[in-house]
XYZ file of N, CA and C in Angstrom:
690
model
N -12.358 -15.039 -3.059
C -12.012 -13.721 -2.525
C -12.173 -12.678 -3.621
N -12.775 -11.548 -3.328
C -13.004 -10.512 -4.324
C -11.685 -9.853 -4.684
N -11.490 -9.679 -6.011
C -10.231 -9.131 -6.490
C -10.398 -7.748 -7.096
N -11.501 -7.039 -6.793
C -11.698 -5.709 -7.339
C -10.683 -4.757 -6.724
N -10.340 -3.662 -7.449
C -9.316 -2.734 -6.931
C -9.734 -2.012 -5.664
N -11.027 -2.077 -5.301
C -11.491 -1.362 -4.105
C -11.818 -2.302 -2.945
N -11.588 -3.605 -3.132
C -12.016 -4.559 -2.101
C -11.275 -4.349 -0.779
N -9.946 -4.151 -0.832
C -9.185 -3.943 0.401
C -9.568 -2.625 1.063
N -9.765 -1.599 0.245
C -10.191 -0.299 0.803
C -11.515 -0.472 1.539
N -12.475 -1.149 0.911
C -13.784 -1.350 1.543
C -13.659 -2.144 2.840
N -12.746 -3.123 2.837
C -12.550 -3.930 4.045
C -11.988 -3.087 5.188
N -10.972 -2.261 4.881
C -10.401 -1.391 5.916
C -11.435 -0.370 6.395
N -12.241 0.135 5.478
C -13.256 1.116 5.864
C -14.298 0.470 6.779
N -14.669 -0.771 6.485
C -15.640 -1.469 7.338
C -15.066 -1.681 8.737
N -13.776 -2.088 8.803
C -13.135 -2.248 10.119
C -13.094 -0.912 10.854
N -12.800 0.159 10.120
C -12.756 1.488 10.735
C -14.112 1.856 11.327
N -15.188 1.630 10.591
C -16.514 1.979 11.077
C -16.890 1.161 12.314
N -16.476 -0.104 12.353
C -16.745 -0.928 13.533
C -16.006 -0.379 14.756
N -14.738 0.013 14.555
C -13.964 0.572 15.674
C -14.577 1.886 16.130
N -14.977 2.741 15.187
C -15.581 4.029 15.541
C -16.891 3.810 16.296
N -17.668 2.812 15.895
C -18.921 2.512 16.597
C -18.647 2.102 18.041
N -17.593 1.283 18.231
C -17.223 0.870 19.590
C -16.762 2.072 20.419
N -15.974 2.971 19.797
C -15.510 4.172 20.512
C -16.695 5.047 20.892
N -17.643 5.213 19.963
C -18.807 6.058 20.231
C -19.606 5.505 21.431
N -19.770 4.190 21.479
C -20.514 3.591 22.596
C -19.808 3.850 23.921
N -18.480 3.737 23.908
C -17.740 3.942 25.157
C -17.789 5.402 25.595
N -17.626 6.315 24.642
C -17.621 7.733 25.000
C -19.005 8.226 25.400
N -20.037 7.731 24.730
C -21.395 8.189 25.024
C -22.009 7.492 26.224
N -21.523 6.299 26.532
C -22.170 5.537 27.597
C -21.284 5.267 28.780
N -20.283 4.371 28.576
C -19.497 3.862 29.694
C -18.764 4.960 30.449
N -18.102 5.856 29.705
C -17.250 6.835 30.382
C -18.045 7.888 31.131
N -19.331 8.043 30.817
C -20.145 9.035 31.519
C -20.859 8.457 32.740
N -21.076 7.138 32.718
C -21.877 6.521 33.782
C -21.049 5.731 34.779
N -19.853 5.310 34.416
C -19.067 4.461 35.300
C -18.385 5.284 36.378
N -17.837 4.552 37.378
C -17.073 5.193 38.420
C -15.711 5.616 37.909
N -14.924 6.195 38.814
C -13.643 6.759 38.422
C -12.721 5.757 37.750
N -12.442 4.646 38.408
C -11.521 3.663 37.849
C -12.084 3.037 36.587
N -13.384 2.780 36.561
C -13.995 2.202 35.362
C -13.922 3.183 34.192
N -14.113 4.473 34.501
C -14.006 5.477 33.447
C -12.583 5.533 32.900
N -11.600 5.455 33.792
C -10.207 5.450 33.331
C -9.926 4.240 32.450
N -10.419 3.073 32.870
C -10.199 1.869 32.064
C -10.880 1.999 30.703
N -12.103 2.565 30.706
C -12.818 2.757 29.433
C -12.060 3.708 28.521
N -11.511 4.780 29.096
C -10.751 5.729 28.281
C -9.466 5.107 27.745
N -8.864 4.220 28.529
C -7.679 3.518 28.023
C -8.042 2.635 26.829
N -9.197 1.959 26.930
C -9.647 1.153 25.789
C -9.947 2.043 24.573
N -10.512 3.223 24.842
C -10.793 4.163 23.745
C -9.496 4.588 23.066
N -8.449 4.853 23.857
C -7.167 5.253 23.270
C -6.608 4.160 22.364
N -6.701 2.902 22.818
C -6.202 1.805 21.993
C -7.013 1.683 20.701
N -8.316 1.837 20.808
C -9.147 1.748 19.615
C -8.919 2.931 18.676
N -8.619 4.108 19.237
C -8.281 5.251 18.384
C -7.004 4.984 17.596
N -6.034 4.333 18.239
C -4.806 3.964 17.523
C -5.119 2.993 16.392
N -6.011 2.018 16.670
C -6.393 1.061 15.628
C -7.110 1.777 14.479
N -8.005 2.709 14.816
C -8.724 3.451 13.783
C -7.757 4.283 12.949
N -6.764 4.876 13.608
C -5.750 5.655 12.885
C -4.999 4.767 11.901
N -4.703 3.545 12.315
C -4.004 2.611 11.438
C -4.879 2.232 10.249
N -6.182 2.057 10.476
C -7.091 1.741 9.374
C -7.130 2.870 8.347
N -7.133 4.109 8.825
C -7.124 5.253 7.896
C -5.832 5.261 7.083
N -4.705 4.938 7.738
C -3.434 4.885 7.011
C -3.478 3.810 5.928
N -4.052 2.657 6.246
C -4.168 1.593 5.251
C -5.076 2.015 4.099
N -6.154 2.733 4.412
C -7.054 3.227 3.367
C -6.321 4.195 2.438
N -5.467 5.053 3.021
C -4.706 6.002 2.205
C -3.715 5.278 1.304
N -3.183 4.152 1.763
C -2.281 3.373 0.919
C -3.055 2.717 -0.223
N -4.202 2.117 0.100
C -4.978 1.392 -0.912
C -5.538 2.312 -1.979
N -5.802 3.578 -1.634
C -6.414 4.477 -2.626
C -5.447 4.760 -3.779
N -4.135 4.523 -3.560
C -3.167 4.754 -4.627
C -3.411 3.832 -5.815
N -3.976 2.634 -5.561
C -4.200 1.689 -6.644
C -5.611 1.701 -7.202
N -6.455 2.614 -6.740
C -7.834 2.697 -7.220
C -7.856 3.490 -8.531
N -8.631 3.042 -9.529
C -8.705 3.775 -10.808
C -9.114 5.231 -10.612
N -8.640 6.075 -11.529
C -8.918 7.512 -11.429
C -10.409 7.803 -11.461
N -11.186 6.984 -12.166
C -12.623 7.243 -12.263
C -13.329 7.102 -10.920
N -12.728 6.340 -9.994
C -13.340 6.127 -8.676
C -12.610 6.857 -7.554
N -11.432 7.409 -7.857
C -10.578 7.941 -6.784
C -11.229 9.115 -6.065
N -11.943 9.978 -6.790
C -12.551 11.147 -6.146
C -13.565 10.714 -5.085
N -14.358 9.717 -5.403
C -15.367 9.233 -4.449
C -14.703 8.666 -3.197
N -13.633 7.879 -3.381
C -12.991 7.252 -2.235
C -12.136 8.263 -1.456
N -11.649 9.285 -2.133
C -10.938 10.343 -1.414
C -11.883 11.068 -0.463
N -13.114 11.321 -0.923
C -14.104 11.964 -0.050
C -14.423 11.074 1.152
N -14.460 9.770 0.943
C -14.739 8.856 2.055
C -13.599 8.863 3.068
N -12.364 8.997 2.582
C -11.226 9.086 3.507
C -11.308 10.377 4.321
N -11.658 11.479 3.666
C -11.777 12.753 4.399
C -12.847 12.651 5.483
N -13.963 11.992 5.166
C -15.018 11.822 6.173
C -14.525 10.965 7.332
N -13.771 9.907 7.020
C -13.234 9.046 8.077
C -12.250 9.810 8.953
N -11.402 10.641 8.332
C -10.452 11.432 9.117
C -11.182 12.415 10.021
N -12.257 13.014 9.495
C -13.020 13.963 10.305
C -13.634 13.253 11.513
N -14.206 12.056 11.300
C -14.758 11.286 12.424
C -13.668 10.972 13.449
N -12.497 10.553 12.946
C -11.407 10.184 13.845
C -10.958 11.382 14.682
N -10.786 12.535 14.048
C -10.366 13.716 14.791
C -11.414 14.134 15.819
N -12.703 14.002 15.470
C -13.758 14.381 16.402
C -13.710 13.505 17.660
N -13.508 12.212 17.470
C -13.477 11.321 18.629
C -12.170 11.452 19.394
N -11.085 11.797 18.711
C -9.845 12.075 19.444
C -10.022 13.275 20.356
N -10.683 14.306 19.853
C -10.933 15.498 20.663
C -11.848 15.170 21.839
N -12.893 14.342 21.571
C -13.810 13.959 22.650
C -13.067 13.175 23.724
N -12.172 12.276 23.301
C -11.392 11.501 24.271
C -10.482 12.406 25.092
N -9.849 13.367 24.415
C -8.974 14.294 25.147
C -9.761 15.140 26.141
N -10.958 15.586 25.734
C -11.787 16.385 26.647
C -12.195 15.566 27.868
N -12.550 14.302 27.646
C -12.934 13.456 28.784
C -11.754 13.208 29.709
N -10.545 13.059 29.122
C -9.352 12.933 29.960
C -9.190 14.161 30.855
N -9.384 15.338 30.257
C -9.244 16.573 31.024
C -10.307 16.660 32.116
N -11.557 16.314 31.783
C -12.629 16.336 32.772
C -12.338 15.382 33.919
N -11.845 14.183 33.571
C -11.542 13.197 34.603
C -10.412 13.686 35.511
N -9.394 14.329 34.901
C -8.292 14.848 35.705
C -8.775 15.948 36.643
N -9.632 16.838 36.139
C -10.172 17.911 36.992
C -11.045 17.336 38.101
N -11.843 16.322 37.760
C -12.690 15.698 38.787
C -11.843 15.093 39.885
N -10.755 14.422 39.519
C -9.871 13.825 40.521
C -9.252 14.900 41.405
N -8.862 16.032 40.782
C -8.267 17.113 41.575
C -9.282 17.716 42.544
N -10.519 17.925 42.064
C -11.549 18.486 42.934
C -11.907 17.528 44.057
N -11.972 16.242 43.719
C -12.311 15.255 44.747
C -11.226 15.187 45.813
N -9.960 15.256 45.366
C -8.884 15.162 46.350
C -8.857 16.388 47.255
N -9.258 17.545 46.735
C -9.211 18.763 47.551
C -10.300 18.789 48.619
N -11.368 17.994 48.465
C -12.467 17.990 49.437
C -12.410 16.808 50.383
N -11.404 15.961 50.283
C -11.315 14.795 51.162
C -10.906 15.245 52.565
N -11.353 14.476 53.588
C -10.929 14.788 54.957
C -9.412 14.698 55.083
N -8.859 15.616 55.816
C -7.421 15.604 56.019
C -6.676 16.390 54.980
N -7.397 16.806 53.908
C -6.761 17.600 52.866
C -7.140 19.056 53.101
N -6.287 19.830 53.709
C -6.586 21.205 54.056
C -6.740 22.076 52.839
N -7.364 23.244 52.990
C -7.526 24.154 51.861
C -6.193 24.721 51.444
N -6.193 25.309 50.250
C -4.958 25.899 49.740
C -4.591 27.121 50.548
N -3.297 27.329 50.718
C -2.780 28.496 51.435
C -1.837 29.227 50.510
N -1.377 30.387 51.003
C -0.427 31.147 50.194
C 0.880 30.399 50.025
N 1.263 29.590 51.042
C 2.493 28.816 50.921
C 2.309 27.622 50.013
N 1.082 27.044 50.000
C 0.772 25.894 49.171
C -0.435 26.242 48.304
N -0.238 26.925 47.193
C -1.361 27.402 46.384
C -2.216 26.283 45.823
N -1.718 25.079 45.725
C -2.510 23.957 45.217
C -2.951 23.016 46.325
N -2.936 23.479 47.561
C -3.361 22.640 48.659
C -2.210 21.816 49.173
N -2.494 20.601 49.603
C -1.482 19.736 50.198
C -0.564 19.164 49.129
N 0.478 18.480 49.628
C 1.437 17.835 48.723
C 0.752 16.787 47.861
N -0.232 16.071 48.431
C -0.952 15.065 47.659
C -1.701 15.704 46.497
N -2.286 16.906 46.744
C -2.985 17.604 45.655
C -2.022 17.958 44.530
N -0.858 18.437 44.904
C 0.119 18.775 43.873
C 0.538 17.530 43.099
N 0.682 16.436 43.819
C 1.071 15.190 43.154
C 0.018 14.755 42.152
N -1.262 14.884 42.568
C -2.346 14.505 41.661
C -2.405 15.445 40.458
N -2.174 16.733 40.707
C -2.163 17.675 39.595
C -1.047 17.339 38.610
N 0.136 17.043 39.145
C 1.243 16.672 38.273
C 0.944 15.380 37.524
N 0.292 14.438 38.234
C -0.057 13.172 37.575
C -1.054 13.398 36.451
N -2.055 14.287 36.716
C -3.028 14.592 35.662
C -2.375 15.271 34.473
N -1.462 16.202 34.753
C -0.751 16.867 33.660
C 0.101 15.876 32.881
N 0.776 14.988 33.603
C 1.601 13.969 32.928
C 0.736 13.062 32.065
N -0.487 12.741 32.576
C -1.397 11.891 31.803
C -1.812 12.573 30.497
N -2.129 13.877 30.609
C -2.503 14.614 29.396
C -1.337 14.701 28.421
N -0.142 14.966 28.949
C 1.026 15.041 28.075
C 1.310 13.686 27.431
N 1.114 12.612 28.203
C 1.328 11.278 27.647
C 0.326 10.989 26.533
N -0.941 11.400 26.748
C -1.945 11.206 25.703
C -1.615 11.986 24.444
N -1.159 13.241 24.620
C -0.767 14.054 23.461
C 0.413 13.431 22.741
N 1.361 12.933 23.527
C 2.531 12.307 22.907
C 2.145 11.063 22.121
N 1.222 10.285 22.665
C 0.776 9.086 21.960
C 0.061 9.443 20.671
N -0.728 10.500 20.710
C -1.396 10.937 19.485
C -0.383 11.392 18.443
N 0.636 12.126 18.881
C 1.665 12.578 17.945
C 2.447 11.399 17.381
N 2.747 10.411 18.249
C 3.455 9.220 17.777
C 2.612 8.460 16.759
N 1.311 8.336 17.040
C 0.423 7.638 16.106
C 0.372 8.362 14.769
N 0.301 9.700 14.826
C 0.284 10.470 13.588
C 1.593 10.300 12.817
N 2.710 10.303 13.540
C 4.009 10.126 12.883
C 4.103 8.744 12.241
N 3.650 7.715 12.970
C 3.680 6.357 12.423
C 2.795 6.258 11.190
N 1.638 6.934 11.242
C 0.741 6.908 10.079
C 1.401 7.541 8.868
N 2.096 8.671 9.085
C 2.781 9.328 7.973
C 3.906 8.453 7.422
N 4.660 7.818 8.344
C 5.739 6.941 7.889
C 5.178 5.754 7.117
N 4.063 5.184 7.611
C 3.446 4.059 6.912
C 2.951 4.473 5.537
N 2.356 5.660 5.467
C 1.873 6.159 4.170
C 3.034 6.342 3.204
N 4.145 6.905 3.703
C 5.307 7.121 2.833
C 5.887 5.793 2.358
N 5.968 4.815 3.284
C 6.482 3.504 2.901
C 5.563 2.838 1.877
N 4.247 2.964 2.096
C 3.308 2.392 1.136
C 3.439 3.025 -0.230
N 3.624 4.350 -0.250
C 3.791 5.033 -1.538
C 5.073 4.571 -2.226
N 6.157 4.384 -1.447
C 7.413 3.895 -2.031
C 7.237 2.498 -2.609
N 6.500 1.651 -1.892
C 6.264 0.284 -2.379
C 5.460 0.312 -3.670
N 4.438 1.174 -3.718
C 3.636 1.276 -4.935
C 4.472 1.765 -6.105
N 5.333 2.779 -5.849
C 6.198 3.261 -6.918
C 7.144 2.165 -7.389
N 7.679 1.388 -6.442
C 8.581 0.297 -6.813
C 7.856 -0.758 -7.641
N 6.647 -1.114 -7.212
C 5.871 -2.100 -7.964
C 5.535 -1.593 -9.361
N 5.201 -0.296 -9.445
C 4.893 0.275 -10.761
C 6.121 0.222 -11.673
N 7.311 0.535 -11.104
C 8.538 0.466 -11.894
C 8.834 -0.957 -12.350
N 8.613 -1.938 -11.448
C 8.843 -3.332 -11.826
C 7.875 -3.783 -12.912
N 6.631 -3.310 -12.827
C 5.661 -3.677 -13.865
C 6.078 -3.108 -15.216
N 6.568 -1.864 -15.219
C 7.032 -1.267 -16.475
C 8.224 -2.031 -17.032
N 9.139 -2.457 -16.141
C 10.277 -3.239 -16.604
C 9.833 -4.565 -17.211
N 8.854 -5.211 -16.572
C 8.350 -6.484 -17.105
C 7.695 -6.268 -18.465
N 6.914 -5.186 -18.583
C 6.278 -4.905 -19.866
C 7.315 -4.613 -20.937
N 8.369 -3.851 -20.591
C 9.430 -3.584 -21.559
C 10.145 -4.866 -21.957
N 10.399 -5.748 -20.993
C 11.046 -7.029 -21.294
C 10.169 -7.871 -22.217
N 8.859 -7.856 -21.957
C 7.947 -8.624 -22.804
C 7.951 -8.079 -24.228
N 7.958 -6.746 -24.372
C 8.014 -6.156 -25.717
C 9.323 -6.515 -26.412
N 10.429 -6.486 -25.645
C 11.723 -6.852 -26.231
C 11.720 -8.296 -26.705
N 11.130 -9.206 -25.892
C 11.048 -10.612 -26.283
C 10.190 -10.791 -27.534
N 9.093 -10.027 -27.620
C 8.246 -10.121 -28.815
C 9.009 -9.670 -30.059
N 9.764 -8.566 -29.915
C 10.547 -8.102 -31.064
C 11.630 -9.114 -31.430
N 12.269 -9.706 -30.412
C 13.295 -10.709 -30.682
C 12.692 -11.931 -31.377
N 11.493 -12.333 -30.942
C 10.827 -13.474 -31.559
C 10.512 -13.178 -33.027
N 10.056 -11.940 -33.302
C 9.781 -11.561 -34.690
C 11.047 -11.581 -35.527
N 12.146 -11.062 -34.951
C 13.426 -11.064 -35.674
C 13.897 -12.484 -35.947
N 13.727 -13.378 -34.979
C 14.128 -14.780 -35.164
C 13.312 -15.428 -36.270
N 11.997 -15.124 -36.299
C 11.156 -15.684 -37.366
C 11.635 -15.208 -38.738
N 11.949 -13.901 -38.845
C 12.432 -13.383 -40.123
C 13.761 -14.028 -40.504
N 14.655 -14.159 -39.514
C 15.949 -14.783 -39.800
C 15.776 -16.233 -40.229
N 14.846 -16.948 -39.562
C 14.594 -18.333 -39.923
C 14.073 -18.434 -41.356
N 13.171 -17.512 -41.724
C 12.666 -17.513 -43.102
C 13.774 -17.236 -44.115
N 14.673 -16.298 -43.768
C 15.789 -15.985 -44.673
C 16.713 -17.178 -44.850
N 17.000 -17.878 -43.741
C 17.859 -19.055 -43.831
C 17.226 -20.146 -44.691
N 15.914 -20.333 -44.546
C 15.234 -21.341 -45.368
C 15.335 -20.991 -46.849
N 15.164 -19.690 -47.182
C 15.292 -19.276 -48.581
C 16.708 -19.516 -49.098
N 17.724 -19.215 -48.259
C 19.111 -19.431 -48.678
C 19.395 -20.903 -48.902
N 18.878 -21.755 -48.012
C 19.099 -23.198 -48.175
C 18.423 -23.694 -49.456
N 17.197 -23.193 -49.702
C 16.487 -23.610 -50.912
C 17.247 -23.174 -52.178
N 17.747 -21.939 -52.161
C 18.522 -21.468 -53.307
C 19.818 -22.279 -53.479
N 20.446 -22.675 -52.351
C 21.666 -23.459 -52.425
C 21.409 -24.794 -53.116
N 20.305 -25.451 -52.737
C 19.964 -26.726 -53.385
C 19.672 -26.515 -54.870
N 18.976 -25.405 -55.165
C 18.698 -25.123 -56.572
C 19.995 -24.927 -57.351
N 20.949 -24.197 -56.762
C 22.222 -23.986 -57.443
C 22.981 -25.303 -57.621
N 22.883 -26.169 -56.631
C 23.553 -27.478 -56.756
C 22.952 -28.275 -57.911
N 21.615 -28.248 -58.020
C 20.964 -28.988 -59.111
C 21.393 -28.416 -60.462
N 21.401 -27.090 -60.555
C 21.821 -26.458 -61.811
C 23.262 -26.812 -62.136
N 24.140 -26.736 -61.137
C 25.557 -27.065 -61.346
C 25.707 -28.511 -61.802
N 24.982 -29.415 -61.134
C 25.057 -30.831 -61.526
C 24.563 -31.025 -62.949
N 23.491 -30.305 -63.306
C 22.968 -30.433 -64.675
C 23.991 -29.930 -65.690
N 24.654 -28.818 -65.382
C 25.683 -28.291 -66.292
C 26.825 -29.290 -66.435
N 27.251 -29.882 -65.336
C 28.344 -30.874 -65.397
C 27.946 -32.047 -66.266
N 26.718 -32.535 -66.085
C 26.250 -33.671 -66.899
C 26.247 -33.308 -68.379
N 25.763 -32.109 -68.683
C 25.740 -31.683 -70.096
C 27.150 -31.598 -70.661
N 28.080 -31.021 -69.864
C 29.458 -30.920 -70.331
C 30.075 -32.298 -70.552
N 29.813 -33.214 -69.633
C 30.350 -34.582 -69.798
C 29.811 -35.218 -71.065
N 28.491 -35.044 -71.303
C 27.905 -35.611 -72.517
C 28.523 -34.986 -73.766
N 28.712 -33.658 -73.758
C 29.320 -32.993 -74.908
C 30.738 -33.495 -75.158
N 31.510 -33.630 -74.053
C 32.874 -34.142 -74.198
C 32.849 -35.560 -74.766
N 31.922 -36.369 -74.245
C 31.829 -37.751 -74.747
C 31.479 -37.786 -76.235
N 30.536 -36.919 -76.613
C 30.139 -36.898 -78.033
C 31.304 -36.461 -78.911
N 32.050 -35.436 -78.463
C 33.198 -34.952 -79.238
C 34.254 -36.046 -79.380
N 34.562 -36.718 -78.263
C 35.555 -37.799 -78.321
C 35.086 -38.926 -79.236
N 33.830 -39.256 -79.136
C 33.317 -40.348 -80.001
C 33.408 -39.973 -81.470
N 33.085 -38.682 -81.757
C 33.131 -38.257 -83.144
C 34.563 -38.288 -83.677
N 35.538 -37.908 -82.880
C 36.924 -37.887 -83.355
C 37.504 -39.276 -83.471
N 37.140 -40.151 -82.546
C 37.762 -41.470 -82.551
C 37.112 -42.421 -83.534
N 35.873 -42.318 -83.776
C 35.202 -43.314 -84.594
C 34.837 -42.793 -85.976
N 35.180 -41.618 -86.344
C 34.934 -41.140 -87.689
C 36.234 -40.856 -88.411
């Protein structure tokens, strides 16, 4: 597995591009050519993929925190391009939702049994009003989902930044502990050398003391011999 500082960013970016390619195919092809229900299903799939793409961008923003400064400018530009693509397709999806809602309203107003609008019922029959309310609710639901996705992305980014700060603090603590251990090891070596010198001097003093005692004993013996035998 590649362990370069940009490997995860590149992986998320590749996933993002695959999702964007799938969204582009659906918006350019399926949603324009399919029938009403198929178009709705395609747009629902587009919404789910937009959420996935939004999550990929959030992951890319987290990973860029660990990229070296020499490369960060290049990858920041790539994130901006990805965000621009994402916003463009979000707008396209919202526009298609609006077009589909208007098409449903127009179709319902021309169906048999659906009378024209009157002054008492400016939007036509009760069914027309229901469809209009449903279309408005659908648009509001889509906007709410986009806002929720954006909020989740911001929360994820903030959590990722907190985790990175925590990891950076832990790394500094480990480095400080390692430096402290190195200094302690150096101090222990110096203390060990000092103790060895003290022990060596102690033995030397013992030898000197023993030699002095032997000399004194010999002198005493010589003095006693001289007094007793002369």
